[in-house]
Tab-separated table of N, CA and C and ligand atoms in Angstrom:
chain	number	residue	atom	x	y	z
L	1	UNK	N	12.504	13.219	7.608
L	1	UNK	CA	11.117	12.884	7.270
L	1	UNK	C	10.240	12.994	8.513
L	2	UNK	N	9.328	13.650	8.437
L	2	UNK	CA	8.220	13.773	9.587
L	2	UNK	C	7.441	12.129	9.616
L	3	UNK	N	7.318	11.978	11.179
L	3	UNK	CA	7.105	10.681	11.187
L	3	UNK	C	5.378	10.749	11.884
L	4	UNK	N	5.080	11.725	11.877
L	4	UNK	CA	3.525	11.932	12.076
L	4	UNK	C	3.029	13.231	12.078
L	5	UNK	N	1.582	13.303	11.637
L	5	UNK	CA	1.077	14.434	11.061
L	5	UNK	C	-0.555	13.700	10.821
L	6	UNK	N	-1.409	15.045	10.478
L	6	UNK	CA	-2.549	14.885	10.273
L	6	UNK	C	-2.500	14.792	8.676
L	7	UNK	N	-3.467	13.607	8.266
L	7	UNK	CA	-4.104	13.459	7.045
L	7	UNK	C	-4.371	12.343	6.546
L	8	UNK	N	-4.688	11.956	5.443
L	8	UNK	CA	-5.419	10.824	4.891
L	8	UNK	C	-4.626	9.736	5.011
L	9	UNK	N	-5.033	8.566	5.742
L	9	UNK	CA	-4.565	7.526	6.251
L	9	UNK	C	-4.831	6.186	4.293
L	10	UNK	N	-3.326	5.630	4.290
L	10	UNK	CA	-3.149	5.654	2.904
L	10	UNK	C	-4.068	4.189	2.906
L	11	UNK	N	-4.287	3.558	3.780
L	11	UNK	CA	-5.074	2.394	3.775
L	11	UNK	C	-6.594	2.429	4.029
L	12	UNK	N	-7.106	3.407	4.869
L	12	UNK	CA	-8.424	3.357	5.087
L	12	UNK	C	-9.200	4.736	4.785
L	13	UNK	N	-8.499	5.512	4.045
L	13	UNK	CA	-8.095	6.501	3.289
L	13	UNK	C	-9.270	7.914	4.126
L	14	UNK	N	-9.471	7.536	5.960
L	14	UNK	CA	-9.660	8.553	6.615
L	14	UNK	C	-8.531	9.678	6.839
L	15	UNK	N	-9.256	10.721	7.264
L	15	UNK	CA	-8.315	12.072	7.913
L	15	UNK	C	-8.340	11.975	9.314
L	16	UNK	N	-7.029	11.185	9.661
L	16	UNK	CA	-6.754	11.235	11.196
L	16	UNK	C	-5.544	11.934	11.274
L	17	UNK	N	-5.241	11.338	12.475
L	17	UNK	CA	-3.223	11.942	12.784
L	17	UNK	C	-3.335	10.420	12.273
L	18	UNK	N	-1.886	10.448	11.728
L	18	UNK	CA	-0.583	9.138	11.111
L	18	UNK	C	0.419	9.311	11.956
L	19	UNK	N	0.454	8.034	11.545
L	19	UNK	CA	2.061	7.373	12.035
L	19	UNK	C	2.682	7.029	10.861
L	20	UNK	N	3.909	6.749	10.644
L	20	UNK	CA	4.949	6.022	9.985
L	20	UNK	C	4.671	5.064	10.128
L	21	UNK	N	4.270	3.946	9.323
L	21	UNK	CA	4.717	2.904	9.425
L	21	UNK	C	5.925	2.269	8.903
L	22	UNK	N	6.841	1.391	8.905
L	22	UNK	CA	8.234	1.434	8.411
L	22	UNK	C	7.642	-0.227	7.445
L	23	UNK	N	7.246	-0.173	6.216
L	23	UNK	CA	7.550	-1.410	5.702
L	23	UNK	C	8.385	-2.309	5.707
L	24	UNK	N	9.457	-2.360	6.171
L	24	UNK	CA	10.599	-2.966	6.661
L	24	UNK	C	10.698	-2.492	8.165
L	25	UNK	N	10.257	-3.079	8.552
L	25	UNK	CA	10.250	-2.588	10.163
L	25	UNK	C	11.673	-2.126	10.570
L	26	UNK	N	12.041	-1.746	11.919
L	26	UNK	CA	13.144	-1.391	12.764
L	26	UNK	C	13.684	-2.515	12.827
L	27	UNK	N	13.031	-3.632	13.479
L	27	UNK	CA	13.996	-5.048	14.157
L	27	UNK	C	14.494	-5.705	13.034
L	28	UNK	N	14.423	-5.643	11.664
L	28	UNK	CA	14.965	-6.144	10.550
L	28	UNK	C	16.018	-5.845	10.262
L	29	UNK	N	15.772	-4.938	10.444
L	29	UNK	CA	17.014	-3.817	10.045
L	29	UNK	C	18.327	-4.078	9.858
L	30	UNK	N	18.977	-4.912	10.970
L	30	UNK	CA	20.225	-5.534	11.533
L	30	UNK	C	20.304	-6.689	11.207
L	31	UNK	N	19.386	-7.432	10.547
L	31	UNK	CA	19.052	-8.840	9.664
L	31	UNK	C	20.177	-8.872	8.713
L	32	UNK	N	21.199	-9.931	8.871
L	32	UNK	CA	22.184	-10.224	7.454
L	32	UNK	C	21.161	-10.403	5.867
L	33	UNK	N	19.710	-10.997	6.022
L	33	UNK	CA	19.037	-10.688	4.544
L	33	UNK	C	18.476	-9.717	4.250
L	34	UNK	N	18.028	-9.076	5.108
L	34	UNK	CA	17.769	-7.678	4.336
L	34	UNK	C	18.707	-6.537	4.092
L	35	UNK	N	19.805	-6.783	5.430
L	35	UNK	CA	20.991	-6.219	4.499
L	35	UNK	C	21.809	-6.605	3.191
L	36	UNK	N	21.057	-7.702	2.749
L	36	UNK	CA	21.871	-8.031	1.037
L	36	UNK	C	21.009	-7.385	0.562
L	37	UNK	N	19.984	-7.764	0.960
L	37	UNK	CA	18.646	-7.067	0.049
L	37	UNK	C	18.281	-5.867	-0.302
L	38	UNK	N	18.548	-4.958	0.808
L	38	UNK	CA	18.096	-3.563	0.846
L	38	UNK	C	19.386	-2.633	1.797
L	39	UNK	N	19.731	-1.270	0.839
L	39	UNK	CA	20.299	-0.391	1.442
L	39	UNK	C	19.383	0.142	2.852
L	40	UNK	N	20.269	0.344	3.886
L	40	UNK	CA	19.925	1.427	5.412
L	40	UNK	C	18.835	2.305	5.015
L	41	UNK	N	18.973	3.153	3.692
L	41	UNK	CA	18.554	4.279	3.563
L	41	UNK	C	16.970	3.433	3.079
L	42	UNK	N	17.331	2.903	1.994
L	42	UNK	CA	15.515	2.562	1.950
L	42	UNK	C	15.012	1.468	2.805
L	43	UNK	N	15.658	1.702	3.766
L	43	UNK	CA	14.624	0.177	4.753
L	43	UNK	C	14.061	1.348	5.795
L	44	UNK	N	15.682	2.732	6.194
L	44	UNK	CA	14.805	3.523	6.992
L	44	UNK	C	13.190	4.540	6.025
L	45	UNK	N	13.276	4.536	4.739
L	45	UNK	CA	12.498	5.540	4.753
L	45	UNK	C	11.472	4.848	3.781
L	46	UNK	N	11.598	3.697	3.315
L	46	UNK	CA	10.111	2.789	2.928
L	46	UNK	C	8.744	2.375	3.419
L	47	UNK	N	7.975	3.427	3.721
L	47	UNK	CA	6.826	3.355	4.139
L	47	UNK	C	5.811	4.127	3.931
L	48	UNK	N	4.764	3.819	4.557
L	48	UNK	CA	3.430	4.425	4.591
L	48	UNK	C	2.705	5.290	5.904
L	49	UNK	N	2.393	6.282	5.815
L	49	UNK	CA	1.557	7.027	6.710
L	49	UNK	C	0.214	6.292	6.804
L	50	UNK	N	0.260	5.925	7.913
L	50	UNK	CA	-1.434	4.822	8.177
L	50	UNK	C	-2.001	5.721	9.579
L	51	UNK	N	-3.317	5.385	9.800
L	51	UNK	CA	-3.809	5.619	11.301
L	51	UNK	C	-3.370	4.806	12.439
L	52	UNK	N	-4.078	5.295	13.431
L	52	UNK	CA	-3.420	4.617	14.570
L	52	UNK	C	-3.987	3.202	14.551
L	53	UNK	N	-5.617	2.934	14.271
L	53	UNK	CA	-6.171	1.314	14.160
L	53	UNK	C	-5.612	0.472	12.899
L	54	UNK	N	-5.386	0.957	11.736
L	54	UNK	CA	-5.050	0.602	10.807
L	54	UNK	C	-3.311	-0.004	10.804
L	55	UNK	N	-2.675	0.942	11.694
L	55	UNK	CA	-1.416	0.265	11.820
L	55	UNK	C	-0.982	-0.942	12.621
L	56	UNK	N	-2.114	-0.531	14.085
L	56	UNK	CA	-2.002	-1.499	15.378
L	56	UNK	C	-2.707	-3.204	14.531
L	57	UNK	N	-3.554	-2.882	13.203
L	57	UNK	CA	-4.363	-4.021	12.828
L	57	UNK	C	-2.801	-4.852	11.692
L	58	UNK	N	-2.512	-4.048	10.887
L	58	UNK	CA	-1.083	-4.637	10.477
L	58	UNK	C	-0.221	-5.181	11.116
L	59	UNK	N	0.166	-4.860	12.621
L	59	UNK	CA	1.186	-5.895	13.264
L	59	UNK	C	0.699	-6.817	14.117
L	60	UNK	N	-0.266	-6.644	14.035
L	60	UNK	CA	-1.780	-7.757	14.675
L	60	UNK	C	-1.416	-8.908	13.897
L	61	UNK	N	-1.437	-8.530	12.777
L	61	UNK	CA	-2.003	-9.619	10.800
L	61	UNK	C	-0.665	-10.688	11.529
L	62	UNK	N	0.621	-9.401	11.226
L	62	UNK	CA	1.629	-10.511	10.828
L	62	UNK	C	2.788	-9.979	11.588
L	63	UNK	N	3.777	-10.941	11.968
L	63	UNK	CA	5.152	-10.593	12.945
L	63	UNK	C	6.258	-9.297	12.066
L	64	UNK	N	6.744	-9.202	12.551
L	64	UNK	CA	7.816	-7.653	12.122
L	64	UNK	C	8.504	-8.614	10.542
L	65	UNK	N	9.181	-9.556	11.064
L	65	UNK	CA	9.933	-10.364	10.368
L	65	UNK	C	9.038	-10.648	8.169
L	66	UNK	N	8.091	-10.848	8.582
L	66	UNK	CA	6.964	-11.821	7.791
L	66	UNK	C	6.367	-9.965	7.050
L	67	UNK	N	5.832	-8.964	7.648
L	67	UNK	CA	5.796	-7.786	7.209
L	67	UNK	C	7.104	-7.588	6.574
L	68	UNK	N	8.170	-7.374	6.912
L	68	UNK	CA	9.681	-7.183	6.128
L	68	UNK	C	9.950	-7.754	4.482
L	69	UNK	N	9.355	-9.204	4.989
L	69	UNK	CA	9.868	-10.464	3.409
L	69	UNK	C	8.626	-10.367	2.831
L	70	UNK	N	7.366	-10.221	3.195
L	70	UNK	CA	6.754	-10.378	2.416
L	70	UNK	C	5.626	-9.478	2.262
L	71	UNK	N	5.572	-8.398	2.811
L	71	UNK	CA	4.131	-7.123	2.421
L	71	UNK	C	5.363	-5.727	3.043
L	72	UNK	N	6.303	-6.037	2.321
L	72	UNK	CA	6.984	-4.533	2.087
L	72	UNK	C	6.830	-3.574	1.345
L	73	UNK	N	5.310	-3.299	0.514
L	73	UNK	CA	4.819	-2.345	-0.459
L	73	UNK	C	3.742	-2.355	0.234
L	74	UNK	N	2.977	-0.979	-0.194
L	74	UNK	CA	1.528	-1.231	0.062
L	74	UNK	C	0.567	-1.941	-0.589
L	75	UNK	N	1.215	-2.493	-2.285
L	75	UNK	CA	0.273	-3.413	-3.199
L	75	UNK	C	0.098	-4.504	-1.969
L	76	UNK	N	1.796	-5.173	-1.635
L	76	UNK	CA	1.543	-6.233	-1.116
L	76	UNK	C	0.813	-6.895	0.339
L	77	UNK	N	0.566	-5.465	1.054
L	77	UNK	CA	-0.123	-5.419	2.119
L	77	UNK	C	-1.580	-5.471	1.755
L	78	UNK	N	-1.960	-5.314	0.182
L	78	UNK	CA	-3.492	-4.623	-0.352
L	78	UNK	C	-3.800	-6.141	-0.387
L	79	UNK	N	-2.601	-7.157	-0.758
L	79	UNK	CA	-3.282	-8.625	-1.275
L	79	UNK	C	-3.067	-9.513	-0.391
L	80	UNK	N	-2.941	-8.964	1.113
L	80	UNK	CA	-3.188	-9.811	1.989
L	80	UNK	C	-4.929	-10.088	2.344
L	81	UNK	N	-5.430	-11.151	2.480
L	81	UNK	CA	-6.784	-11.008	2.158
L	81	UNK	C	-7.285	-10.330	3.688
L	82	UNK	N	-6.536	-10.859	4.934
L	82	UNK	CA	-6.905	-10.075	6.178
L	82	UNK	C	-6.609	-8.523	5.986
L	83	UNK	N	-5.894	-7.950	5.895
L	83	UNK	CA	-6.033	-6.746	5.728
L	83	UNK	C	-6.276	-6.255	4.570
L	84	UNK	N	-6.821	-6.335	3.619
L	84	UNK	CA	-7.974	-6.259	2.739
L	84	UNK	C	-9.476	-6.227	3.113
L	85	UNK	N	-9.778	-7.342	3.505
L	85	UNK	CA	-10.857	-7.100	4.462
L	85	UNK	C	-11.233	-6.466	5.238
L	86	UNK	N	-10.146	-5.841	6.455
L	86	UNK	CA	-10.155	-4.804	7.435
L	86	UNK	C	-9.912	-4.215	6.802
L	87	UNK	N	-9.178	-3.240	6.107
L	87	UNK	CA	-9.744	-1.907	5.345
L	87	UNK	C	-10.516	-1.465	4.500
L	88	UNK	N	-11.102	-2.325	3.669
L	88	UNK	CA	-12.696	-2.536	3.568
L	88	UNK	C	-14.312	-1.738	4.629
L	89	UNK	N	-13.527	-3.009	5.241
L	89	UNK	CA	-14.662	-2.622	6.777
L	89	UNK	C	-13.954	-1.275	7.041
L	90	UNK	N	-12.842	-0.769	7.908
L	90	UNK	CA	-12.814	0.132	7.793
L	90	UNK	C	-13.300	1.594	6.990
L	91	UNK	N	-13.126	1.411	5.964
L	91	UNK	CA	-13.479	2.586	5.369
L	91	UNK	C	-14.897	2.858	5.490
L	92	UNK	N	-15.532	2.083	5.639
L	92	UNK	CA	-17.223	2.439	6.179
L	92	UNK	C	-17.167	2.751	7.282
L	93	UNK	N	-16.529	2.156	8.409
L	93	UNK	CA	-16.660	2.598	9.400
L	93	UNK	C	-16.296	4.242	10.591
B	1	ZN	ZN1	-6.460	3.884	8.533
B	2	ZN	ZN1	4.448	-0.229	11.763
């Protein structure tokens, strides 16, 4: 999987370069609960292509751990009300 490239950033839905973001982050990974929880394969490849402010503002919000258990989709990242708000603002900006 290409882990960056140019195009529409899935949260603030500009055309920049992306990053990967890993909804289950890296440092989880090796976690005894998310290994009950989730196979290697979808913890490595569960994510979203975001921009570079949009991603740096997600691990801003919340710790690796807390992103992992609880905004591992993009719905559930949509109903965090802080980053809801910032991509909001974002997209005007
Ligand atoms: Zn963005
Ligand atoms: Zn990330």
């Amino acid at each position: 999987m290409k882990k960056e490239k140019e195009g529409e950033c899935e949260l603030c839905k500009k055309n920049l370069r992306l990053t990967f973001h890993h909804l289950i982050p890296k440092s989880n990974h090796k976690n005894k609960w998310f290994r009950k929880n989730y196979d290697m394969m979808e913890m490595r490849e569960r994510g979203i292509m975001v921009c570079r402010s949009c991603h740096s503002f997600i691990h801003k919000t919340h710790s690796e751990k807390v992103l992992g258990r609880h905004f591992n989709t993009l719905e559930k990242l949509l109903e965090d009300e802080r980053i809801l708000k910032y991509v909001r603002w974002a997209q005007n900006h």
